PDB file of C-alpha atoms in Angstrom:
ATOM      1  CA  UNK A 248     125.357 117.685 128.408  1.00 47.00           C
ATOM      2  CA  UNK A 249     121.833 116.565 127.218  1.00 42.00           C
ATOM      3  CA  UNK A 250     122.694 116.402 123.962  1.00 48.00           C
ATOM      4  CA  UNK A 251     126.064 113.815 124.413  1.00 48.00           C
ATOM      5  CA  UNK A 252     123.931 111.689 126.959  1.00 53.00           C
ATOM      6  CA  UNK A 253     121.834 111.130 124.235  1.00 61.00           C
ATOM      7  CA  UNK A 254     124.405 110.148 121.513  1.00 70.00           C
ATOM      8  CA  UNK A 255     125.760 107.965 124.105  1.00 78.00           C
ATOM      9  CA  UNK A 256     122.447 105.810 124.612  1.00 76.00           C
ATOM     10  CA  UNK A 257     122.611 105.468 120.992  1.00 81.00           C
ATOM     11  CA  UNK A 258     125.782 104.601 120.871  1.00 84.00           C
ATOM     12  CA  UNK A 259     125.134 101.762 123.556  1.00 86.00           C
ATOM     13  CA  UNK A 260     122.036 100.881 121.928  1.00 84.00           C
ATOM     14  CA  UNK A 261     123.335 100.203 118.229  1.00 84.00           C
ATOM     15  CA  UNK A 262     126.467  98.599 119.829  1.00 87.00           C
ATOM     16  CA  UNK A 263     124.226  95.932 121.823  1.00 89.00           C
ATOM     17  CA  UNK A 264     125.024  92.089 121.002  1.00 91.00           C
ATOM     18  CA  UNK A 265     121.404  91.553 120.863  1.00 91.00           C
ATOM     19  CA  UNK A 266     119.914  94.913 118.900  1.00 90.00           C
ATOM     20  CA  UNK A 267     123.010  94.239 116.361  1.00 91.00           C
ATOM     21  CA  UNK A 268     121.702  90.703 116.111  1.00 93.00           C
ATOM     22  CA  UNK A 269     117.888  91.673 115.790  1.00 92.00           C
ATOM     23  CA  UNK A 270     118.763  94.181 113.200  1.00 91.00           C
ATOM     24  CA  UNK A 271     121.325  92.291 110.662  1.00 92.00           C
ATOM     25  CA  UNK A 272     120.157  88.711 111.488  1.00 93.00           C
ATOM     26  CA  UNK A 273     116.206  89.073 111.463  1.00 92.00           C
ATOM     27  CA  UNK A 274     114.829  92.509 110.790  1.00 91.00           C
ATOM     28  CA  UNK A 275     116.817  93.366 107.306  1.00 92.00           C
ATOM     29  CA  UNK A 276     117.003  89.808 106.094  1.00 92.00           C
ATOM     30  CA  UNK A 277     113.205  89.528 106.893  1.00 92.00           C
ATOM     31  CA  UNK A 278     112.675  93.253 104.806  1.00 92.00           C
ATOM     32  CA  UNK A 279     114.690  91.971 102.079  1.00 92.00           C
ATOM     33  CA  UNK A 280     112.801  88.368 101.386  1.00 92.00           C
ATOM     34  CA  UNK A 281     109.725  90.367 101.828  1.00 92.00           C
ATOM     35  CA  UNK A 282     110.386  92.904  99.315  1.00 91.00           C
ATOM     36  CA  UNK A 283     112.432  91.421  97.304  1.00 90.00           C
ATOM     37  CA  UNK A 284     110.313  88.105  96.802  1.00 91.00           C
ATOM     38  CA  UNK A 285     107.075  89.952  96.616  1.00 90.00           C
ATOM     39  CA  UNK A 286     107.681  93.255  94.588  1.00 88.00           C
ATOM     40  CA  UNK A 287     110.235  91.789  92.320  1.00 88.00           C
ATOM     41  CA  UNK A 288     110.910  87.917  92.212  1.00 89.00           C
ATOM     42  CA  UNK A 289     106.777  86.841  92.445  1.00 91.00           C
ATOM     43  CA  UNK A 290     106.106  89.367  89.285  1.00 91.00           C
ATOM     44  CA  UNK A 291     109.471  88.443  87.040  1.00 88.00           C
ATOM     45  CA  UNK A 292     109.021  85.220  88.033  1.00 87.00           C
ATOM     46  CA  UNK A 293     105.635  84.203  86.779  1.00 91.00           C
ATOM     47  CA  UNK A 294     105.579  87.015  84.074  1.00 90.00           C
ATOM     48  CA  UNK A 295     108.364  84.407  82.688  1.00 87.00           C
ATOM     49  CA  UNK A 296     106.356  81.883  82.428  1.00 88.00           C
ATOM     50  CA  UNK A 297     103.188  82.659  81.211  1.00 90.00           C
ATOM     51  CA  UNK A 298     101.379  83.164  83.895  1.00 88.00           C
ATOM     52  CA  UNK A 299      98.593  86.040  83.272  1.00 91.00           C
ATOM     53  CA  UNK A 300      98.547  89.403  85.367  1.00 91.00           C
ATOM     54  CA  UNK A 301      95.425  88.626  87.521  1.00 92.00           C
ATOM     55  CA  UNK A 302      96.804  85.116  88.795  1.00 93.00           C
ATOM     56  CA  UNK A 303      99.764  87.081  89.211  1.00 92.00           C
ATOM     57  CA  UNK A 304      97.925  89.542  91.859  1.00 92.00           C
ATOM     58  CA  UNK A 305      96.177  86.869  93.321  1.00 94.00           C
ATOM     59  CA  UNK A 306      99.315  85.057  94.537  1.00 94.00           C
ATOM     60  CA  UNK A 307     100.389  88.022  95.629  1.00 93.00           C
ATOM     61  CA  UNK A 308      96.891  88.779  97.698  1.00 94.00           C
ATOM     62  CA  UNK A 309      97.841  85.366  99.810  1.00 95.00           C
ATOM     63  CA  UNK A 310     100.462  87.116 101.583  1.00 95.00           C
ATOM     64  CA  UNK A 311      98.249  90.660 102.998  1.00 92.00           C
ATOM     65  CA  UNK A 312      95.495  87.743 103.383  1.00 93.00           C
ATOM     66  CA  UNK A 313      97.519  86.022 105.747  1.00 93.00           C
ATOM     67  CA  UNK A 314      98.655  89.214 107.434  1.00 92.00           C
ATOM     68  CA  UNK A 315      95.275  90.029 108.126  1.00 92.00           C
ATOM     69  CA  UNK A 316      93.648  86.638 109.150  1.00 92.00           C
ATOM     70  CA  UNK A 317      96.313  85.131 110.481  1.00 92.00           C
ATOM     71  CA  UNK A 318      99.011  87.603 112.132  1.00 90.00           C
ATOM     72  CA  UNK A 319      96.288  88.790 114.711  1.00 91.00           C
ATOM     73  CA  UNK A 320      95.788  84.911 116.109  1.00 91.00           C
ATOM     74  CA  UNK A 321      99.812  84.660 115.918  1.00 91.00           C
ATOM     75  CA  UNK A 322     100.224  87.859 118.213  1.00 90.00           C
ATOM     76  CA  UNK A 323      98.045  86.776 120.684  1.00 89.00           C
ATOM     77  CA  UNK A 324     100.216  83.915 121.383  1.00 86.00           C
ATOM     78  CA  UNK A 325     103.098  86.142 121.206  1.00 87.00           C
ATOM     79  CA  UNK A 326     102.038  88.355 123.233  1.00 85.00           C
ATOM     80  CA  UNK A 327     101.034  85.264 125.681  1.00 86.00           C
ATOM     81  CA  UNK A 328     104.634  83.916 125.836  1.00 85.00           C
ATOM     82  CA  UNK A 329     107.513  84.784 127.706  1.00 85.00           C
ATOM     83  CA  UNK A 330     110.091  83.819 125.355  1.00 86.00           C
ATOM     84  CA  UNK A 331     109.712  86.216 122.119  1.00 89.00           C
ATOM     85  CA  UNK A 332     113.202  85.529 120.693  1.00 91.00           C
ATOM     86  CA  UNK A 333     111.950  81.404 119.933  1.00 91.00           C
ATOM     87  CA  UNK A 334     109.056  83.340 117.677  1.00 93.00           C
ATOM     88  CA  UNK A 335     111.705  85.534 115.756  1.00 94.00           C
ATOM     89  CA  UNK A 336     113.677  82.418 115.086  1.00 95.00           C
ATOM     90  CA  UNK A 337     110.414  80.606 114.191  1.00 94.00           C
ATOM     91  CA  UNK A 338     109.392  83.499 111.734  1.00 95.00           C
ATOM     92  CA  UNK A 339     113.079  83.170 110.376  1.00 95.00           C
ATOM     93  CA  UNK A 340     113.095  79.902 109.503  1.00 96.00           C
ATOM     94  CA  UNK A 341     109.840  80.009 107.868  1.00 95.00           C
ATOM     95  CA  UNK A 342     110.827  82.473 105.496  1.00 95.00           C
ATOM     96  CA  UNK A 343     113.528  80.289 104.646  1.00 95.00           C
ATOM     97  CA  UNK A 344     111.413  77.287 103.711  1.00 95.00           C
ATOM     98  CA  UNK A 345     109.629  79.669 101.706  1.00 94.00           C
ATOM     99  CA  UNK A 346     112.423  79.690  99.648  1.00 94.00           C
ATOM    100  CA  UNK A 347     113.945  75.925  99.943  1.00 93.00           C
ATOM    101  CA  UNK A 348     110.654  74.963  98.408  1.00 92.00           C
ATOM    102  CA  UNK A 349     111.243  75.845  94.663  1.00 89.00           C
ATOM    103  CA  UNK A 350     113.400  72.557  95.400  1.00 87.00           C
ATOM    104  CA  UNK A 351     110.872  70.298  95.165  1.00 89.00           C
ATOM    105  CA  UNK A 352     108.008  72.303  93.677  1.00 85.00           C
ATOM    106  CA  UNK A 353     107.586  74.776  90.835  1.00 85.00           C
ATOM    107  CA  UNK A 354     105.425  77.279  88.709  1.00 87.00           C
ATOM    108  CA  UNK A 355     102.483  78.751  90.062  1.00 92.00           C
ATOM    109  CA  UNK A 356     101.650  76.408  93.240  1.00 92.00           C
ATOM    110  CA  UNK A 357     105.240  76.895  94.446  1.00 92.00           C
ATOM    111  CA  UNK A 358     104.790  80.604  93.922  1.00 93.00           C
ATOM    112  CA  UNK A 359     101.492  80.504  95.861  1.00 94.00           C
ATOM    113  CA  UNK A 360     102.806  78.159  99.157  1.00 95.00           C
ATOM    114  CA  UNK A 361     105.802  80.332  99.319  1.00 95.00           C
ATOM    115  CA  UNK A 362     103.613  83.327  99.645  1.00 96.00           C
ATOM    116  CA  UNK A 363     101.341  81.881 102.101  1.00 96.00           C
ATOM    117  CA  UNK A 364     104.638  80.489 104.139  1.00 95.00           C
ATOM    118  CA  UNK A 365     106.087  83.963 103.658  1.00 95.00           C
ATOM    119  CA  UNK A 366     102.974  85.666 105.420  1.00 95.00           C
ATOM    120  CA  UNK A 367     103.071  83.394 108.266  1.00 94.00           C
ATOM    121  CA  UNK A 368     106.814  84.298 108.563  1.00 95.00           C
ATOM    122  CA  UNK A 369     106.221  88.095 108.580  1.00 94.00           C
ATOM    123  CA  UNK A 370     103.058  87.653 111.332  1.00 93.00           C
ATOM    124  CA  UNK A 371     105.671  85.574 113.892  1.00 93.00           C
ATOM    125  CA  UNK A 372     108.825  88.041 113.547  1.00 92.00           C
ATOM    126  CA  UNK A 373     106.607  91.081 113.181  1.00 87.00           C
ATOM    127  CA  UNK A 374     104.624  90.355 116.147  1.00 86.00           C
ATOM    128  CA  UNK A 375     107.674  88.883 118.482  1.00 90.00           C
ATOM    129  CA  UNK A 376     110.584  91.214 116.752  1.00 90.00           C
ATOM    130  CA  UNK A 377     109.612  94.795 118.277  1.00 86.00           C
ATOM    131  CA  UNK A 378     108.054  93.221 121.242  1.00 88.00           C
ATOM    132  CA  UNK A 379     111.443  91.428 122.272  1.00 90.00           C
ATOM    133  CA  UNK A 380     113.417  94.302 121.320  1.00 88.00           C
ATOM    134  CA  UNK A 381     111.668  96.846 123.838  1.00 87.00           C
ATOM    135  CA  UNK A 382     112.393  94.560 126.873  1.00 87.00           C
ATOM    136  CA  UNK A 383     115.762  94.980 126.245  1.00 88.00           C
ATOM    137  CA  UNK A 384     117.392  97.531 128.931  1.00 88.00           C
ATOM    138  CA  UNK A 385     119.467  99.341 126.419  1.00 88.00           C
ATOM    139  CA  UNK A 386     115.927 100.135 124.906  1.00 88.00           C
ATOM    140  CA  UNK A 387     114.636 101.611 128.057  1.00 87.00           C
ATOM    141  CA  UNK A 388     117.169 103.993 128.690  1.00 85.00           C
ATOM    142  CA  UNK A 389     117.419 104.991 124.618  1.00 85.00           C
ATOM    143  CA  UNK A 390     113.953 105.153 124.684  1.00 85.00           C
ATOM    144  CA  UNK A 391     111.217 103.210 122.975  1.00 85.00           C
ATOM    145  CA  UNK A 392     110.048 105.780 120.619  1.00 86.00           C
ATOM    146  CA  UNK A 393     113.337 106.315 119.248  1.00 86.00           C
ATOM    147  CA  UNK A 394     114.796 102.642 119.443  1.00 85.00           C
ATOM    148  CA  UNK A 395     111.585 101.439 117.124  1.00 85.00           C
ATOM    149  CA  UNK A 396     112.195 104.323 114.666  1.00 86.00           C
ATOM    150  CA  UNK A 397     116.054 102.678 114.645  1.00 84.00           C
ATOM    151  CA  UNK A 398     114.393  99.614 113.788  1.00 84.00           C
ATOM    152  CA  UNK A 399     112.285 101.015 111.352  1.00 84.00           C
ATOM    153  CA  UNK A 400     115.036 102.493 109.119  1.00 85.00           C
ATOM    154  CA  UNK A 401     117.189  99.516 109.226  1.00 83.00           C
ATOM    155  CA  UNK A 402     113.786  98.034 107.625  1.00 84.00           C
ATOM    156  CA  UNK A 403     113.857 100.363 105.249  1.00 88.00           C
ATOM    157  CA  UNK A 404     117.149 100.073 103.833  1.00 88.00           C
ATOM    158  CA  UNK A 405     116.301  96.366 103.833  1.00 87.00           C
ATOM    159  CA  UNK A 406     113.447  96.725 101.420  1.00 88.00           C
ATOM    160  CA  UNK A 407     115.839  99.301  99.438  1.00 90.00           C
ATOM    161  CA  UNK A 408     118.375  96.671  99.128  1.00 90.00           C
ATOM    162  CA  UNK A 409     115.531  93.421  98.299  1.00 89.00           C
ATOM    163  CA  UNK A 410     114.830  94.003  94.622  1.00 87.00           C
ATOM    164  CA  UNK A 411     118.864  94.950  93.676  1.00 89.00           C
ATOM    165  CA  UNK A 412     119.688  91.232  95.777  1.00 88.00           C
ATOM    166  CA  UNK A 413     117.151  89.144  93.840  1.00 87.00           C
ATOM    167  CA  UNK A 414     118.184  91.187  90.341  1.00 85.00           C
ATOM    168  CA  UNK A 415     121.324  90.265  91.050  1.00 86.00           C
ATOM    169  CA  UNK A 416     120.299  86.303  91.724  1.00 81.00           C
ATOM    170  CA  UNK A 417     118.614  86.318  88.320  1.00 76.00           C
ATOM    171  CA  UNK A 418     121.374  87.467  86.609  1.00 77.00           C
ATOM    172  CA  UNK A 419     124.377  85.835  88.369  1.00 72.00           C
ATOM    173  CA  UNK A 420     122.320  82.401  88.315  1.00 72.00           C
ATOM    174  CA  UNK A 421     119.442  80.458  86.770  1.00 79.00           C
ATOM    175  CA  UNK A 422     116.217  80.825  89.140  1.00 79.00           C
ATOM    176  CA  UNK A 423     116.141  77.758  91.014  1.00 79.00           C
ATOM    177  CA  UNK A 424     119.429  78.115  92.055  1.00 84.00           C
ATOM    178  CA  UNK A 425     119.541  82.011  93.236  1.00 85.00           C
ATOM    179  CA  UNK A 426     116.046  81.099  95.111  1.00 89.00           C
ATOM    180  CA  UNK A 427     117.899  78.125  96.579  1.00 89.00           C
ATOM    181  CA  UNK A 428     120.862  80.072  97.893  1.00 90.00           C
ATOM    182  CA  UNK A 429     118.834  82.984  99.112  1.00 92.00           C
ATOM    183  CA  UNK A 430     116.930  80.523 101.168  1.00 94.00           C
ATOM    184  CA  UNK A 431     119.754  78.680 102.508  1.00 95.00           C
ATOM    185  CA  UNK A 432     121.355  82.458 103.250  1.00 94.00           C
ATOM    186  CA  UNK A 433     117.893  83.338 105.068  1.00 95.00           C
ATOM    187  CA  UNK A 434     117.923  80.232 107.284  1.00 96.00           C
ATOM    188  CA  UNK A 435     121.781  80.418 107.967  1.00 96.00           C
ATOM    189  CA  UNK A 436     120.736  83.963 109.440  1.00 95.00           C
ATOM    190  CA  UNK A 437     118.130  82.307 111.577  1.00 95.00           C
ATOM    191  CA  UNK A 438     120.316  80.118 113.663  1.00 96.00           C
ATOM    192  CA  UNK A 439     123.345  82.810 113.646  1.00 96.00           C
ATOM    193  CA  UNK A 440     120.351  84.992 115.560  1.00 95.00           C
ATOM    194  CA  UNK A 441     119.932  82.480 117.897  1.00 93.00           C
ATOM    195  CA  UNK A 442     123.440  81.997 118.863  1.00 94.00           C
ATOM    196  CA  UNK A 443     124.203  85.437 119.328  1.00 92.00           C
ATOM    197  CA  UNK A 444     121.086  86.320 121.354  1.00 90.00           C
ATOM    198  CA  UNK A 445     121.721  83.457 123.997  1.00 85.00           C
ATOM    199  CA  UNK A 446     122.598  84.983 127.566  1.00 72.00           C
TER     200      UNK A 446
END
């Protein structure tokens, strides 16, 4: 029957090495830095500290600023290269540093480089994620259509789960730490990606 054929292809599909990898090691670790950092940790964070609400939304500008600028010269090499997973792992393990940073720097300039390294991370996965996920032959016969809307709700429960992960880092630790072990978490998922996505 039509109808089992199709449950089977998604079946297959969610139970692929490399979709599985794509989905718990890049695209819902990328939603929930995104989210999490932007719409919850970047506002608590600086409110804390005195920093007033238009600075505030001007750090927070860097990052669609980037996105715009930037992301379109990033997917043109993307799109050049034959190798999209190296730019997911790239994109990865920027977002980590974007994290690892509040090691060595602090307050509003550490706010503002993480946000700038954050954008750069969203314009290499986002551009080299999707891409490298519809060449996959599981995708074809699933479909794309329905194999990006997959993707797309994994993001969303990603971005769901962001703000309750870095609540839950400012209340289980001080905030140096929880940023520290989120970004240590983050770049641990980059290189688990890239293990489980070799042939």
């Amino acid at each position: 029957p039509i109808c089992s054929t199709g449950f089977s292809n998604v079946t297959k599909f969610l139970s692929n090495r490399i979709v599985l990898s794509l989905i718990f090691f890049s695209g819902l670790p990328a939603a929930i830095a995104v989210v999490g950092f932007m719409n919850y940790f970047i506002p608590v964070h600086l409110s804390r500290i005195g920093v007033s609400q238009s600075t505030i939304g001007q750090v927070q500008m860097i990052y669609g600023i980037c996105l715009i600028y930037i992301g379109p010269l990033i997917s043109r090499y993307v799109d050049a290269s034959q190798d999209k997973k190296r730019y997911v792992f790239l994109g990865l393990v920027l977002g980590s540093c974007s994290f690892l940073l509040f090691v060595v720097l602090d307050g509003v300039v550490a706010a503002a480089v993480a946000v700038f390294i954050l954008g750069l991370s969203s314009s290499f996965v986002l551009a080299s994620q999707i891409v490298y996920a519809l060449k996959l032959r599981v995708t074809q016969e699933l479909g794309e259509g329905k194999a990006i809307g997959l993707f797309r709700s994994t993001s969303r429960i990603g971005q769901m789960l962001g703000p309750v992960i870095f609540a839950t880092l400012f209340a289980a630790t001080n905030v140096d730490q929880g940023i520290t072990y989120f970004g240590l978490f983050y770049l641990l998922t980059a290189f688990i990606f890239i293990l489980l996505t070799q042939k």
